[in-house]
Tab-separated table of C-alpha atoms in Angstrom:
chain	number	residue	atom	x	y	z
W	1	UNK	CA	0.000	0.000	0.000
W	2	UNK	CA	1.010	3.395	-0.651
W	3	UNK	CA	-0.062	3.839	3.197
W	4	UNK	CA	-0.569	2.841	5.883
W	5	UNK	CA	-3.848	1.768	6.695
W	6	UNK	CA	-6.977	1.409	4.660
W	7	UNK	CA	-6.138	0.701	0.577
W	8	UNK	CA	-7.838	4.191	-1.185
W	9	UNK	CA	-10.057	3.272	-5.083
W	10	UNK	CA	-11.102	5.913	-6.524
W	11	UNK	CA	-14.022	5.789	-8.971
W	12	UNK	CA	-13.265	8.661	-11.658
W	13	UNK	CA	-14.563	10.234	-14.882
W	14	UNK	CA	-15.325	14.087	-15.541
W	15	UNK	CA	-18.227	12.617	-17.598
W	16	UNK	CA	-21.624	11.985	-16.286
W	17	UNK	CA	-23.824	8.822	-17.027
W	18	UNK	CA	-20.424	6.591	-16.975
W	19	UNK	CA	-21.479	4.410	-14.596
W	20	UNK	CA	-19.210	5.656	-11.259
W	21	UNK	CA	-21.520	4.911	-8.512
W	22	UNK	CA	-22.462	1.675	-10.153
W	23	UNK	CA	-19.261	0.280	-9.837
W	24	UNK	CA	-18.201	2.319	-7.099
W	25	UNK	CA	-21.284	0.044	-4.966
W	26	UNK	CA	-20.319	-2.954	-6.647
W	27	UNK	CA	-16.466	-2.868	-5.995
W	28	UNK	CA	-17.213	-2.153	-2.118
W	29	UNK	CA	-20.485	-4.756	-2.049
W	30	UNK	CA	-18.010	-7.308	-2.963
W	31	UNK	CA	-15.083	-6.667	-0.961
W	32	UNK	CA	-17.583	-6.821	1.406
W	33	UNK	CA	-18.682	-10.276	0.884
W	34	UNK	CA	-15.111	-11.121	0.732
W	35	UNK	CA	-15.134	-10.370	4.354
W	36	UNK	CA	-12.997	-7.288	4.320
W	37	UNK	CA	-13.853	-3.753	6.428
W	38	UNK	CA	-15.191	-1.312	4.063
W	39	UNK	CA	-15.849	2.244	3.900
W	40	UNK	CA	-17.570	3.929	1.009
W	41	UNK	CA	-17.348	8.133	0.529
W	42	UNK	CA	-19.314	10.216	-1.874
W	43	UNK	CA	-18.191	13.338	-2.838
W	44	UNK	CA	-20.422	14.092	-5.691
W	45	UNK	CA	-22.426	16.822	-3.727
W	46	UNK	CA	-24.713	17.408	-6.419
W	47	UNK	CA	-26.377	14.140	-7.585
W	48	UNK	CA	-25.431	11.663	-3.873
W	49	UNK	CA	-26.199	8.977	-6.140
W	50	UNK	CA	-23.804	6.815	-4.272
W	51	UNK	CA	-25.706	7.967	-1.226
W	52	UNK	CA	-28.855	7.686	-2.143
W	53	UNK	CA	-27.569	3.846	-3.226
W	54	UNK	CA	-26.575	3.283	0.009
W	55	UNK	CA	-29.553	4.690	1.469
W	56	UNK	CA	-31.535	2.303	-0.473
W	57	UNK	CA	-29.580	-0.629	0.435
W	58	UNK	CA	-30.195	0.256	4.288
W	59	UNK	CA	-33.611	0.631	3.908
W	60	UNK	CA	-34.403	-2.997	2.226
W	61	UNK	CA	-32.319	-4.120	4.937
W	62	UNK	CA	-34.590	-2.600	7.113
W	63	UNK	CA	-37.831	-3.558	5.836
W	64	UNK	CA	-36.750	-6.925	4.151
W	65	UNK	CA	-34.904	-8.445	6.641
W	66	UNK	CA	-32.688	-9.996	4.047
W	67	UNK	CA	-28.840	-10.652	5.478
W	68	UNK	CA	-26.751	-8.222	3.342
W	69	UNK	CA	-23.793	-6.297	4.170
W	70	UNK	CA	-23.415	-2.879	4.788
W	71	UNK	CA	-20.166	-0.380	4.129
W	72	UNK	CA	-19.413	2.770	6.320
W	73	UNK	CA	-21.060	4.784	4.341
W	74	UNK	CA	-19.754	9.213	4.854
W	75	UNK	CA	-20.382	11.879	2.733
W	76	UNK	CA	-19.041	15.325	2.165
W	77	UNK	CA	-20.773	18.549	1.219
W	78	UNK	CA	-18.908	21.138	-0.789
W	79	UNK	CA	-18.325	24.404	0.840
W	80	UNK	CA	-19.925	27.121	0.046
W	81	UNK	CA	-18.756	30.577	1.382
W	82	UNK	CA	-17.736	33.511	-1.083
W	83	UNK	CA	-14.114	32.961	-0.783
W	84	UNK	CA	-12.840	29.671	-3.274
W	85	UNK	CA	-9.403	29.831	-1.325
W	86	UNK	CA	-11.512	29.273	1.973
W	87	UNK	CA	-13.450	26.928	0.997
W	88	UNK	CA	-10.780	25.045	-0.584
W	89	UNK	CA	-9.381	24.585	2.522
W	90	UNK	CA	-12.118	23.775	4.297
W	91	UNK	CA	-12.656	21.093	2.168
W	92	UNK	CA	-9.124	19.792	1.755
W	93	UNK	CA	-9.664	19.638	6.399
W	94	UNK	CA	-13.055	18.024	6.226
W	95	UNK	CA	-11.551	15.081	3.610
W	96	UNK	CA	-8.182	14.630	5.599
W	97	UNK	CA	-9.797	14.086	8.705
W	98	UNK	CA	-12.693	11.440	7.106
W	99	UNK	CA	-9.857	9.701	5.509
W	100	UNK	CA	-7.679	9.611	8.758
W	101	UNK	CA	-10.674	8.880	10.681
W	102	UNK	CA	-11.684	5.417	8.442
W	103	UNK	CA	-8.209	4.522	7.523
W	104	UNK	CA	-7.523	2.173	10.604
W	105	UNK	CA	-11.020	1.083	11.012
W	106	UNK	CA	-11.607	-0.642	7.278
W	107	UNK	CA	-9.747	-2.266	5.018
W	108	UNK	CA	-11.202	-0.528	1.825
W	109	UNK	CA	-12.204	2.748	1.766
W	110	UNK	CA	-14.433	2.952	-1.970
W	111	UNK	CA	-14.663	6.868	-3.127
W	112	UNK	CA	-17.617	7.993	-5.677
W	113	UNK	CA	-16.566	11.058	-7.626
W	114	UNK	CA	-18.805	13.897	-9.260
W	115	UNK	CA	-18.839	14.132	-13.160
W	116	UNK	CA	-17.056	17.656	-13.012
W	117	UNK	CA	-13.826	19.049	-12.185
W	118	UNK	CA	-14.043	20.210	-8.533
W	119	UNK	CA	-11.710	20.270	-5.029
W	120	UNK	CA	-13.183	17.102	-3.669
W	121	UNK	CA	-12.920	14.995	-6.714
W	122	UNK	CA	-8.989	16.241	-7.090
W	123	UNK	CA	-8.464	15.379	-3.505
W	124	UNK	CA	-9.927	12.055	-3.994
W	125	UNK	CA	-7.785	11.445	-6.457
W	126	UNK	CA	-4.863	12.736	-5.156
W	127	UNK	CA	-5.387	10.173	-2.063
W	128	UNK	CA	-5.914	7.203	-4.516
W	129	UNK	CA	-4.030	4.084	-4.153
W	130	UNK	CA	-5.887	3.017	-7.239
W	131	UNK	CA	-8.102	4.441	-9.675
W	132	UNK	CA	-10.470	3.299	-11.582
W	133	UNK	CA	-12.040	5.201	-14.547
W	134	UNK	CA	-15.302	3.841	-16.007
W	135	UNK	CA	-15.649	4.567	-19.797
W	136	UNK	CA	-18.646	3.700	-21.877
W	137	UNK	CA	-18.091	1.927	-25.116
W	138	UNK	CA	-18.583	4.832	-27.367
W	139	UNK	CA	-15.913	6.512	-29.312
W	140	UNK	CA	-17.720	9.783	-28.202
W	141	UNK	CA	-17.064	9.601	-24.706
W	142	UNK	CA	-13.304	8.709	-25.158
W	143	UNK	CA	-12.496	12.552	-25.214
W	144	UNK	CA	-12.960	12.616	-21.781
W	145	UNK	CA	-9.052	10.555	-21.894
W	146	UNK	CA	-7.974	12.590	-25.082
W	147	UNK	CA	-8.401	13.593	-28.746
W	148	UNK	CA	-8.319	11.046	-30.804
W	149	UNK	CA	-7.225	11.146	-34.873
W	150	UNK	CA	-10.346	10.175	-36.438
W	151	UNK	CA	-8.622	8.585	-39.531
W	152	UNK	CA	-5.838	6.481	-37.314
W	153	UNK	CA	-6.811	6.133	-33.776
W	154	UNK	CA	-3.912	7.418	-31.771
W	155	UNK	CA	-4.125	9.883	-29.355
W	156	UNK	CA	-3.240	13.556	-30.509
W	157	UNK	CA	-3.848	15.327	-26.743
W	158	UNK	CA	-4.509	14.216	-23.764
W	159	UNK	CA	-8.000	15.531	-21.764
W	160	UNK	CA	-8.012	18.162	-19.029
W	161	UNK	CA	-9.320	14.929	-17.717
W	162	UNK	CA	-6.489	13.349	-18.031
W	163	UNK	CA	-3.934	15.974	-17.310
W	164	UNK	CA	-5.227	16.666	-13.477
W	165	UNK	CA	-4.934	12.910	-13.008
W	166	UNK	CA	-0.861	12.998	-14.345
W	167	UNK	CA	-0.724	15.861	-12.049
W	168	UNK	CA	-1.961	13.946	-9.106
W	169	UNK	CA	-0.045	10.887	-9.984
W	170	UNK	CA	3.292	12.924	-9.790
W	171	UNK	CA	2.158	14.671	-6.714
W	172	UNK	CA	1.949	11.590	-5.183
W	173	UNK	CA	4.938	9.680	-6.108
W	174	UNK	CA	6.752	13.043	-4.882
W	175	UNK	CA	5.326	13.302	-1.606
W	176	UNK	CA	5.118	9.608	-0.983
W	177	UNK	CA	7.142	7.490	-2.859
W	178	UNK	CA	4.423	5.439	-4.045
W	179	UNK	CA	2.340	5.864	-7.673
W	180	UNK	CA	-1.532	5.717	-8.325
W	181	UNK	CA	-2.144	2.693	-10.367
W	182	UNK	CA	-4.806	4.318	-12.788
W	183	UNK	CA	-7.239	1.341	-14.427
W	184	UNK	CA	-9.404	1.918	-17.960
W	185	UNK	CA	-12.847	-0.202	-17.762
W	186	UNK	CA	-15.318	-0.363	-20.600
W	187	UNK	CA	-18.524	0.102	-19.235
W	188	UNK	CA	-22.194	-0.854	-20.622
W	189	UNK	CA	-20.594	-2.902	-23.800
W	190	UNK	CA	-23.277	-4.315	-25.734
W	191	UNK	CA	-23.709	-7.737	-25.911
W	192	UNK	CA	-23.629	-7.563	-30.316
W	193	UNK	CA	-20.244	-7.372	-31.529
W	194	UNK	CA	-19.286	-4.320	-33.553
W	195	UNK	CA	-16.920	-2.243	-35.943
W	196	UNK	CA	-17.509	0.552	-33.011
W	197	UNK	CA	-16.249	-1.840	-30.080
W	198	UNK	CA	-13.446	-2.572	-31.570
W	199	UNK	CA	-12.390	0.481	-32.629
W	200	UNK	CA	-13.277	1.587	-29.474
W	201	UNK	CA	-11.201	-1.197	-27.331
W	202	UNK	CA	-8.261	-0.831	-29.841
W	203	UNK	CA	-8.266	2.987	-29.507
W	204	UNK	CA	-8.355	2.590	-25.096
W	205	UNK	CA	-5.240	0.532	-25.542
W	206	UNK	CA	-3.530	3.057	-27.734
W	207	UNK	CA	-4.708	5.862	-24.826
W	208	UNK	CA	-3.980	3.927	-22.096
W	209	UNK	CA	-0.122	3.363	-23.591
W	210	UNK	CA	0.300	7.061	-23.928
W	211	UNK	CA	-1.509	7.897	-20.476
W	212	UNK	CA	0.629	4.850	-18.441
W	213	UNK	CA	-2.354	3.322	-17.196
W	214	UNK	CA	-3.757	-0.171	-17.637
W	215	UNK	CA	-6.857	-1.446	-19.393
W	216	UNK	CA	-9.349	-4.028	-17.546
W	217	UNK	CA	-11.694	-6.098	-19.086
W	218	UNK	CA	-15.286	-4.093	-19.214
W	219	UNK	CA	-18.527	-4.256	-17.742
W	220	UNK	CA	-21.823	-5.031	-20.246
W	221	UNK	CA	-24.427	-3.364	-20.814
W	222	UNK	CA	-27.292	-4.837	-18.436
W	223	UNK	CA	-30.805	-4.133	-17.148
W	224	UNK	CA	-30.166	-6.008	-13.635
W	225	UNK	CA	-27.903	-2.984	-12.756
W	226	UNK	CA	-30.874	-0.336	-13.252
W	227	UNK	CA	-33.360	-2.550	-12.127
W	228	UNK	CA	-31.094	-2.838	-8.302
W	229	UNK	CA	-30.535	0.735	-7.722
W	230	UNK	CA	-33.803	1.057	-5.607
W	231	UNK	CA	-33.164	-1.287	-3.548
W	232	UNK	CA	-29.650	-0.437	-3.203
W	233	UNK	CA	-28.648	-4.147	-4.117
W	234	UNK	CA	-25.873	-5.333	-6.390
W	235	UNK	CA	-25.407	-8.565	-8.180
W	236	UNK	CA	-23.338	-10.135	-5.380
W	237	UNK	CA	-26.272	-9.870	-3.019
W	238	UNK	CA	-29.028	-13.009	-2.269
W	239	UNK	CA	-31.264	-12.062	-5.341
W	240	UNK	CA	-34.510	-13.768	-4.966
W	241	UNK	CA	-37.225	-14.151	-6.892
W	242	UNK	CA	-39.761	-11.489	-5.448
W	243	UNK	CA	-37.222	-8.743	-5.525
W	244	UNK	CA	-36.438	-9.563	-9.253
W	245	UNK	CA	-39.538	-10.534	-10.387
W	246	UNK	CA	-38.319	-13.767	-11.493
W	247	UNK	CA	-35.461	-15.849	-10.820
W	248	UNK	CA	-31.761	-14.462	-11.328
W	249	UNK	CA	-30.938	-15.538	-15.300
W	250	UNK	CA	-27.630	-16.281	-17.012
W	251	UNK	CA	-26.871	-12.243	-17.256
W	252	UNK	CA	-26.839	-11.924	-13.244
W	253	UNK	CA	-24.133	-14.826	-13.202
W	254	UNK	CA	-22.119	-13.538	-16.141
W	255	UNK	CA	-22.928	-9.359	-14.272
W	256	UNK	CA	-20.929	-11.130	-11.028
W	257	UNK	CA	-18.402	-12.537	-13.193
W	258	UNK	CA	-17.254	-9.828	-14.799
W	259	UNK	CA	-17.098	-7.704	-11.755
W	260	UNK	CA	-15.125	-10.542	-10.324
W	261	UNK	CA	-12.701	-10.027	-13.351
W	262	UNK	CA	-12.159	-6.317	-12.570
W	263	UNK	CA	-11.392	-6.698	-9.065
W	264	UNK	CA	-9.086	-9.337	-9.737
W	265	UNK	CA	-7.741	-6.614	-12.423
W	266	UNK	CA	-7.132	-4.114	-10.012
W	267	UNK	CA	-4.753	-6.345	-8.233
W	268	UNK	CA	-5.640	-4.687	-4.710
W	269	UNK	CA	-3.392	-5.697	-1.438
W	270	UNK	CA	-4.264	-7.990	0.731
W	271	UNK	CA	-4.453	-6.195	4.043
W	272	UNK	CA	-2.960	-7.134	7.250
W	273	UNK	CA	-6.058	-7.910	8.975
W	274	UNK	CA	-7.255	-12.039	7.705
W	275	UNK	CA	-10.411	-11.340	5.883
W	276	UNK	CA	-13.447	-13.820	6.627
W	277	UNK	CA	-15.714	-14.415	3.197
W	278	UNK	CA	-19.278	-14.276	4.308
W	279	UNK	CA	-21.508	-17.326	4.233
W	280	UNK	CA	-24.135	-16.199	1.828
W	281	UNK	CA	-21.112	-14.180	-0.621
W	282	UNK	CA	-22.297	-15.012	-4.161
């Protein structure tokens, strides 16, 4: 670990709609079922969808009575006095102490990032131990990484995107010896093969060489994951048959593979503490 305590993902993307708290719930629903200590953080002031997740989740628990685990869930308002230098600052205190404060009490701490440049979301990635940036398989939402040659697919310039992250990456390794290992993941592929998805997985890889990050395999697109979010389940939890309206199908068992895939992608630490998988993990 870059340090001590808790191991810090980030879930990244200046774009909206690419799927953060999805996977940010996911990623931290699982570790959870692995039996590790896990903290989630939202920092996306203006949609909470990540809290409002969570909220979910707690109240099916509530009122279902189903045996599902639950993260430390915080989250953190942005400031908003007159002076950006003040607030800044205030923000930059209230993050450092909810990071200090959850860093020897979970293993994981899972952080849910706004689709717009803002304090939080740089301090959240500056913290990172690993990052992981969601992209939907769509040639138009690659700009978000950089701008692409039409005609041959390599990079001409990275994002703004792209350039805070390189910042925070060599902030780090300056201050603290250790690097943020950035990770690509297609998100919402479709399940028909395409000209787009390939030009679209061979362009990531031709990004992802030029940015020094690493590519994992992606996430499909799948009605299970929209059809969860009110309940504030994921595809790791007991999914029976009144909650779904049917019984879980192929898709949920190939949805928990490839999360499964990604996490073993990430190649996270184990931490010090002996994790115990729960009974019921799927």
């Amino acid at each position: 670990m870059g340090q001590t305590g808790a191991h810090i993902i980030a879930v990244g993307n200046e774009k909206g709609g690419s799927g953060k708290s999805t996977t940010a719930l996911h990623l931290a629903v699982y570790l959870l079922h692995q039996g590790h200590r896990v903290a989630t953080m939202d920092v996306d002031s203006r949609q909470q969808t990540l809290t409002r997740y969570i909220r979910n989740r707690r109240t099916t628990l509530e009122t279902s009575g189903r045996s599902i685990p639950m993260p430390k869930h915080v989250h953190l308002p942005t400031a908003w006095g007159d002076s950006i230098r003040e607030n800044q600052v205030i923000e930059r205190d209230i993050f450092t102490k909810a990071v200090t404060g959850l860093r020897d009490e979970v293993d994981f701490i899972v952080i849910d990032t706004p689709g717009f440049d803002g304090n939080l979301a740089r301090l959240a990635h500056g913290f990172a131990d690993t990052l992981v940036t969601p992209v939907n398989d769509s040639m138009i939402d690659l700009d978000v990484l950089a701008r692409v040659d039409p005609a041959t697919g390599e990079p001409i310039e990275t994002s703004p995107y792209s350039r805070n992250v390189q910042k925070a990456r060599a902030e780090r390794l300056a201050t603290t010896g250790s690097g943020i290992d950035w990770v690509l993941v297609r998100n919402r592929i479709s399940n028909l093969g395409s000209r787009n998805a390939s030009q679209v997985q061979n362009t990531l890889e031709r990004v992802g060489a030029k940015l020094g990050c690493r590519l994992a395999d992606g996430i499909a697109e799948r009605v299970i994951f929209r059809s969860l979010f009110p309940y504030g389940m994921t595809v790791f939890d007991p999914l029976e048959a009144d909650l779904l309206g049917g019984a879980p199908s192929m898709s949920h068992v190939n949805a928990r593979q490839e999360y499964r895939s990604l996490v073993a992608a990430l190649r996270l630490p184990a931490p010090l503490r002996a994790a115990e998988p729960l009974r019921r993990s799927a």
